[in-house]
Amino acid sequence: MTAVAAQPEALSGTPSGEPGLLVRARWAVSDTLTITRRNLLVWMRVPAYIVFTVIQPVMFVLMFRYVFGGAIRVNVKGGYVNFLMPGIIGQTAAFATFGTAIALAQELQKGVIDRLRSMPMARSAVLAGRLVADTVRMLVTILIIVGVGYAVGFRFENGVVPAIGMVLLAVVFGLAVCCIAAFTGLAIGDEESVQAFGLIWLFPITFVSSAFVPIHSMPGWLQAFANNQPVTYVIDTMRALALGGALQADLLKSVAWLAGIFIVFAPLAVRAYKRAG
């Protein structure tokens, strides 16, 4: 009887009057959704954010499709545009994380994070709300890019379910990179430095991959790197989901890399958040 009676207490409250686990979980979810809404409103009301997250990848699609596409030969059904779009979508998911790092650095500099943490709200809500909002923003951007891809000739060749799987994999990949971006934004704490650092590591791993050109066209010393890095595995998996082809090996390597990124950088981001301010 004692164990049964203690169970509702643990969920709804304690003898000392402190809220139980269930109540605190509800508060944390509610606070996270409130911060998510705040961040999404900022994104929609600041034109620069929309330009960076939507217009820039559209420019990449048009540039690679019509400027470079005629010079790049690929052995893919549908031609270069079908080869290109999974790479553009993966790059879009990765580059969208610039907003995560920059926004956290700005809020840290301006004292916004300190003010939010001083409020009667779940301490986890600030970081969780930022990641949820950026995931929603990323999904919207990816869907827009898929629409633009269809307008310039891209087609899914492997059915609806694999196409949905490709989009979901892109979002998970972007969320993993968001954890890295959150850590760097909070650890560095300076908007310009964060942006410069993002360019230093994001550009090489996205461009020196299978995103835009077949890896066999690269010099041998670059092929060794391009063939053994997470962006290549993720984009090859996305390409197999979109167009068909061998999937299992690249999917397993992608899952391993993404799991490793989450395991390493999610705790680092939380630690940097606790130390920030």
Coordinates of C-alpha atoms in Angstrom, one line a residue:
M1 CA 0.0 0.0 0.0
T2 CA 2.8 2.4 0.8
A3 CA 4.4 2.0 -2.6
V4 CA 1.1 2.5 -4.3
A5 CA 0.3 5.6 -2.3
A6 CA 3.7 7.0 -3.0
Q7 CA 3.4 6.8 -6.8
P8 CA 0.9 9.6 -7.3
E9 CA 2.9 11.7 -4.9
A10 CA 6.0 11.2 -7.0
L11 CA 4.1 12.3 -10.1
S12 CA 2.1 15.2 -8.8
G13 CA 4.0 16.4 -5.8
T14 CA 6.1 15.6 -2.7
P15 CA 5.3 15.8 1.0
S16 CA 7.4 19.0 1.2
G17 CA 5.2 20.6 -1.4
E18 CA 7.7 20.5 -4.3
P19 CA 6.3 19.6 -7.7
G20 CA 6.7 16.0 -8.8
L21 CA 8.5 14.7 -11.9
L22 CA 5.4 14.7 -14.1
V23 CA 4.5 18.3 -13.2
R24 CA 8.1 19.5 -13.8
A25 CA 8.2 17.6 -17.1
R26 CA 4.9 19.4 -18.2
W27 CA 6.4 22.8 -17.2
A28 CA 9.6 22.0 -19.1
V29 CA 7.6 21.1 -22.3
S30 CA 5.4 24.2 -22.0
D31 CA 8.4 26.5 -21.4
T32 CA 10.3 24.9 -24.3
L33 CA 7.3 25.5 -26.7
T34 CA 7.1 29.1 -25.5
I35 CA 10.7 29.7 -26.3
T36 CA 10.3 27.9 -29.6
R37 CA 7.4 30.2 -30.5
R38 CA 9.5 33.2 -29.6
N39 CA 12.4 32.1 -31.8
L40 CA 10.2 31.3 -34.7
L41 CA 8.6 34.8 -34.5
V42 CA 12.0 36.4 -34.5
W43 CA 12.9 34.4 -37.6
M44 CA 9.7 35.4 -39.5
R45 CA 10.1 39.1 -38.5
V46 CA 13.8 39.6 -39.4
P47 CA 14.2 39.6 -43.2
A48 CA 18.0 38.8 -42.9
Y49 CA 17.2 35.4 -41.4
I50 CA 14.8 34.5 -44.1
V51 CA 17.3 35.6 -46.8
F52 CA 20.1 33.6 -45.3
T53 CA 18.0 30.4 -44.7
V54 CA 15.8 30.4 -47.8
I55 CA 17.2 32.5 -50.6
Q56 CA 20.8 31.4 -50.3
P57 CA 20.1 27.7 -50.9
V58 CA 17.8 28.6 -53.8
M59 CA 20.7 30.5 -55.4
F60 CA 22.9 27.4 -54.9
V61 CA 20.3 25.3 -56.7
L62 CA 20.0 27.7 -59.7
M63 CA 23.8 28.3 -59.9
F64 CA 24.8 24.6 -59.8
R65 CA 21.9 23.5 -62.0
Y66 CA 22.4 26.1 -64.8
V67 CA 26.0 27.3 -64.5
F68 CA 28.0 24.2 -63.5
G69 CA 25.6 21.4 -64.3
G70 CA 26.5 21.3 -68.0
A71 CA 30.1 20.7 -67.2
I72 CA 29.7 17.9 -64.7
R73 CA 29.0 14.4 -66.0
V74 CA 27.3 11.9 -63.7
N75 CA 26.0 8.4 -64.3
V76 CA 22.6 9.0 -62.6
K77 CA 19.1 8.6 -63.9
G78 CA 17.7 12.0 -64.6
G79 CA 21.1 13.6 -65.0
Y80 CA 23.0 16.1 -62.9
V81 CA 19.9 17.7 -61.3
N82 CA 19.0 14.4 -59.6
F83 CA 22.6 14.0 -58.5
L84 CA 22.7 17.6 -57.2
M85 CA 19.5 18.0 -55.2
P86 CA 20.3 15.5 -52.3
G87 CA 23.6 17.3 -52.0
I88 CA 22.0 20.7 -51.9
I89 CA 19.4 19.6 -49.3
G90 CA 22.2 18.2 -47.1
Q91 CA 24.2 21.4 -47.5
T92 CA 21.1 23.4 -46.7
A93 CA 20.5 21.4 -43.5
A94 CA 24.2 22.0 -42.4
F95 CA 24.3 25.7 -43.3
A96 CA 21.0 26.4 -41.5
T97 CA 22.9 25.8 -38.3
F98 CA 24.8 29.1 -38.8
G99 CA 21.6 30.6 -37.4
T100 CA 21.8 28.5 -34.3
A101 CA 25.4 29.5 -33.4
I102 CA 24.9 33.2 -34.3
A103 CA 21.6 33.6 -32.4
L104 CA 23.0 32.0 -29.3
A105 CA 26.1 34.1 -29.4
Q106 CA 24.0 37.3 -29.9
E107 CA 21.7 36.4 -27.0
L108 CA 24.7 35.6 -24.8
Q109 CA 26.3 38.9 -25.6
K110 CA 23.1 40.9 -25.0
G111 CA 22.4 39.2 -21.7
V112 CA 19.1 37.6 -23.1
I113 CA 20.1 34.2 -21.9
D114 CA 20.9 35.4 -18.4
R115 CA 17.5 37.2 -18.3
L116 CA 15.7 34.1 -19.5
R117 CA 17.5 31.9 -17.0
S118 CA 16.5 34.3 -14.1
M119 CA 12.8 33.7 -14.9
P120 CA 10.7 31.1 -13.2
M121 CA 11.0 28.6 -16.0
A122 CA 12.8 25.4 -16.8
R123 CA 16.5 26.0 -17.3
S124 CA 16.6 23.6 -20.2
A125 CA 13.9 25.5 -22.1
V126 CA 16.3 28.1 -23.6
L127 CA 18.6 25.6 -25.3
A128 CA 15.8 23.1 -26.1
G129 CA 13.6 25.8 -27.5
R130 CA 16.3 27.1 -29.8
L131 CA 17.0 23.6 -31.1
V132 CA 13.3 22.8 -31.7
A133 CA 12.7 26.2 -33.5
D134 CA 15.8 25.7 -35.7
T135 CA 14.6 22.2 -36.5
V136 CA 11.2 23.5 -37.6
R137 CA 12.9 26.3 -39.6
M138 CA 15.2 23.7 -41.2
L139 CA 12.3 21.5 -42.2
V140 CA 10.5 24.4 -43.8
T141 CA 13.6 25.4 -45.7
I142 CA 14.2 21.9 -46.9
L143 CA 10.7 21.6 -48.2
I144 CA 11.0 24.9 -50.1
I145 CA 14.3 23.6 -51.7
V146 CA 12.6 20.4 -52.7
G147 CA 9.9 22.5 -54.4
V148 CA 12.5 24.6 -56.2
G149 CA 14.3 21.3 -57.2
Y150 CA 11.1 20.0 -58.8
A151 CA 10.7 23.3 -60.7
V152 CA 14.2 22.8 -62.3
G153 CA 13.8 19.2 -63.2
F154 CA 14.5 17.1 -60.0
R155 CA 12.4 14.0 -59.5
F156 CA 12.2 11.4 -56.8
E157 CA 12.7 8.0 -58.5
N158 CA 12.3 5.7 -55.6
G159 CA 8.8 6.2 -54.3
V160 CA 7.1 8.3 -51.6
V161 CA 8.2 6.6 -48.4
P162 CA 12.0 6.7 -49.3
A163 CA 11.5 10.4 -50.3
I164 CA 10.0 11.1 -46.8
G165 CA 12.9 9.2 -45.3
M166 CA 15.4 11.4 -47.2
V167 CA 13.8 14.5 -45.9
L168 CA 13.8 13.1 -42.3
L169 CA 17.5 12.1 -42.6
A170 CA 18.4 15.6 -43.7
V171 CA 16.6 17.1 -40.7
V172 CA 18.3 14.6 -38.3
F173 CA 21.6 15.5 -39.9
G174 CA 20.9 19.2 -39.5
L175 CA 19.9 18.7 -35.9
A176 CA 23.2 16.9 -35.2
V177 CA 25.1 19.8 -36.7
C178 CA 22.9 22.2 -34.7
C179 CA 24.3 20.5 -31.5
I180 CA 27.8 21.4 -32.8
A181 CA 26.7 24.9 -33.6
A182 CA 25.0 25.4 -30.2
F183 CA 28.3 24.4 -28.5
T184 CA 30.4 26.7 -30.6
G185 CA 28.0 29.6 -30.3
L186 CA 27.9 29.3 -26.5
A187 CA 31.6 28.5 -26.1
I188 CA 32.9 31.3 -28.3
G189 CA 30.2 33.8 -27.4
D190 CA 31.1 36.4 -30.1
E191 CA 28.9 36.7 -33.2
E192 CA 31.6 37.5 -35.7
S193 CA 34.0 34.9 -34.4
V194 CA 31.2 32.2 -34.5
Q195 CA 30.4 33.1 -38.1
A196 CA 34.0 32.9 -39.1
F197 CA 34.6 29.6 -37.3
G198 CA 31.5 28.1 -39.0
L199 CA 32.8 29.0 -42.4
I200 CA 36.2 27.4 -41.6
W201 CA 34.8 23.9 -40.8
L202 CA 31.4 23.7 -42.6
F203 CA 32.6 24.8 -46.1
P204 CA 35.3 22.1 -46.4
I205 CA 33.2 19.2 -45.1
T206 CA 30.3 20.0 -47.4
F207 CA 32.2 20.9 -50.6
V208 CA 34.9 18.2 -50.2
S209 CA 32.2 15.5 -50.2
S210 CA 29.9 13.7 -52.7
A211 CA 27.4 16.6 -52.5
F212 CA 28.2 18.3 -55.8
V213 CA 30.6 16.2 -57.8
P214 CA 31.5 12.5 -58.0
I215 CA 34.4 11.9 -55.6
H216 CA 36.4 10.0 -58.3
S217 CA 36.8 13.3 -60.1
M218 CA 38.9 14.7 -57.2
P219 CA 42.6 14.4 -56.7
G220 CA 43.6 11.2 -54.9
W221 CA 44.6 13.0 -51.7
L222 CA 41.2 14.6 -51.5
Q223 CA 39.4 11.4 -52.2
A224 CA 40.7 9.8 -49.0
F225 CA 39.1 12.5 -47.0
A226 CA 35.9 12.8 -49.0
N227 CA 35.2 9.1 -48.9
N228 CA 35.5 8.9 -45.1
Q229 CA 33.6 11.8 -43.7
P230 CA 30.0 12.1 -42.4
V231 CA 28.6 14.4 -45.0
T232 CA 29.5 12.0 -47.8
Y233 CA 27.8 9.1 -46.0
V234 CA 24.7 11.1 -45.2
I235 CA 24.3 12.5 -48.8
D236 CA 25.0 9.1 -50.4
T237 CA 22.3 7.7 -48.2
M238 CA 19.9 10.5 -49.1
R239 CA 20.7 10.0 -52.8
A240 CA 20.0 6.3 -52.5
L241 CA 16.7 7.0 -50.8
A242 CA 15.7 9.6 -53.5
L243 CA 16.9 7.7 -56.6
G244 CA 17.3 4.1 -55.6
G245 CA 20.5 2.0 -55.3
A246 CA 22.6 0.5 -52.6
L247 CA 21.5 1.8 -49.2
Q248 CA 22.5 -0.3 -46.3
A249 CA 26.2 0.3 -46.0
D250 CA 25.9 4.1 -46.2
L251 CA 22.9 4.2 -44.0
L252 CA 24.7 2.3 -41.2
K253 CA 27.7 4.6 -41.4
S254 CA 25.5 7.6 -41.4
V255 CA 23.6 6.4 -38.3
A256 CA 27.0 5.7 -36.6
W257 CA 28.3 9.2 -37.4
L258 CA 25.2 11.0 -36.4
A259 CA 24.9 9.0 -33.1
G260 CA 28.5 9.9 -32.4
I261 CA 27.9 13.6 -33.0
F262 CA 24.9 13.6 -30.7
I263 CA 26.7 11.6 -28.0
V264 CA 29.7 14.0 -28.0
F265 CA 28.2 17.4 -28.7
A266 CA 24.8 17.4 -27.0
P267 CA 26.4 17.1 -23.6
L268 CA 29.1 19.7 -24.6
A269 CA 26.3 22.1 -25.6
V270 CA 24.5 21.6 -22.3
R271 CA 27.7 22.1 -20.4
A272 CA 28.5 25.3 -22.4
Y273 CA 25.0 26.6 -21.7
K274 CA 25.4 26.0 -18.0
R275 CA 28.7 27.9 -18.0
A276 CA 27.5 30.7 -20.2
G277 CA 26.9 34.2 -18.8

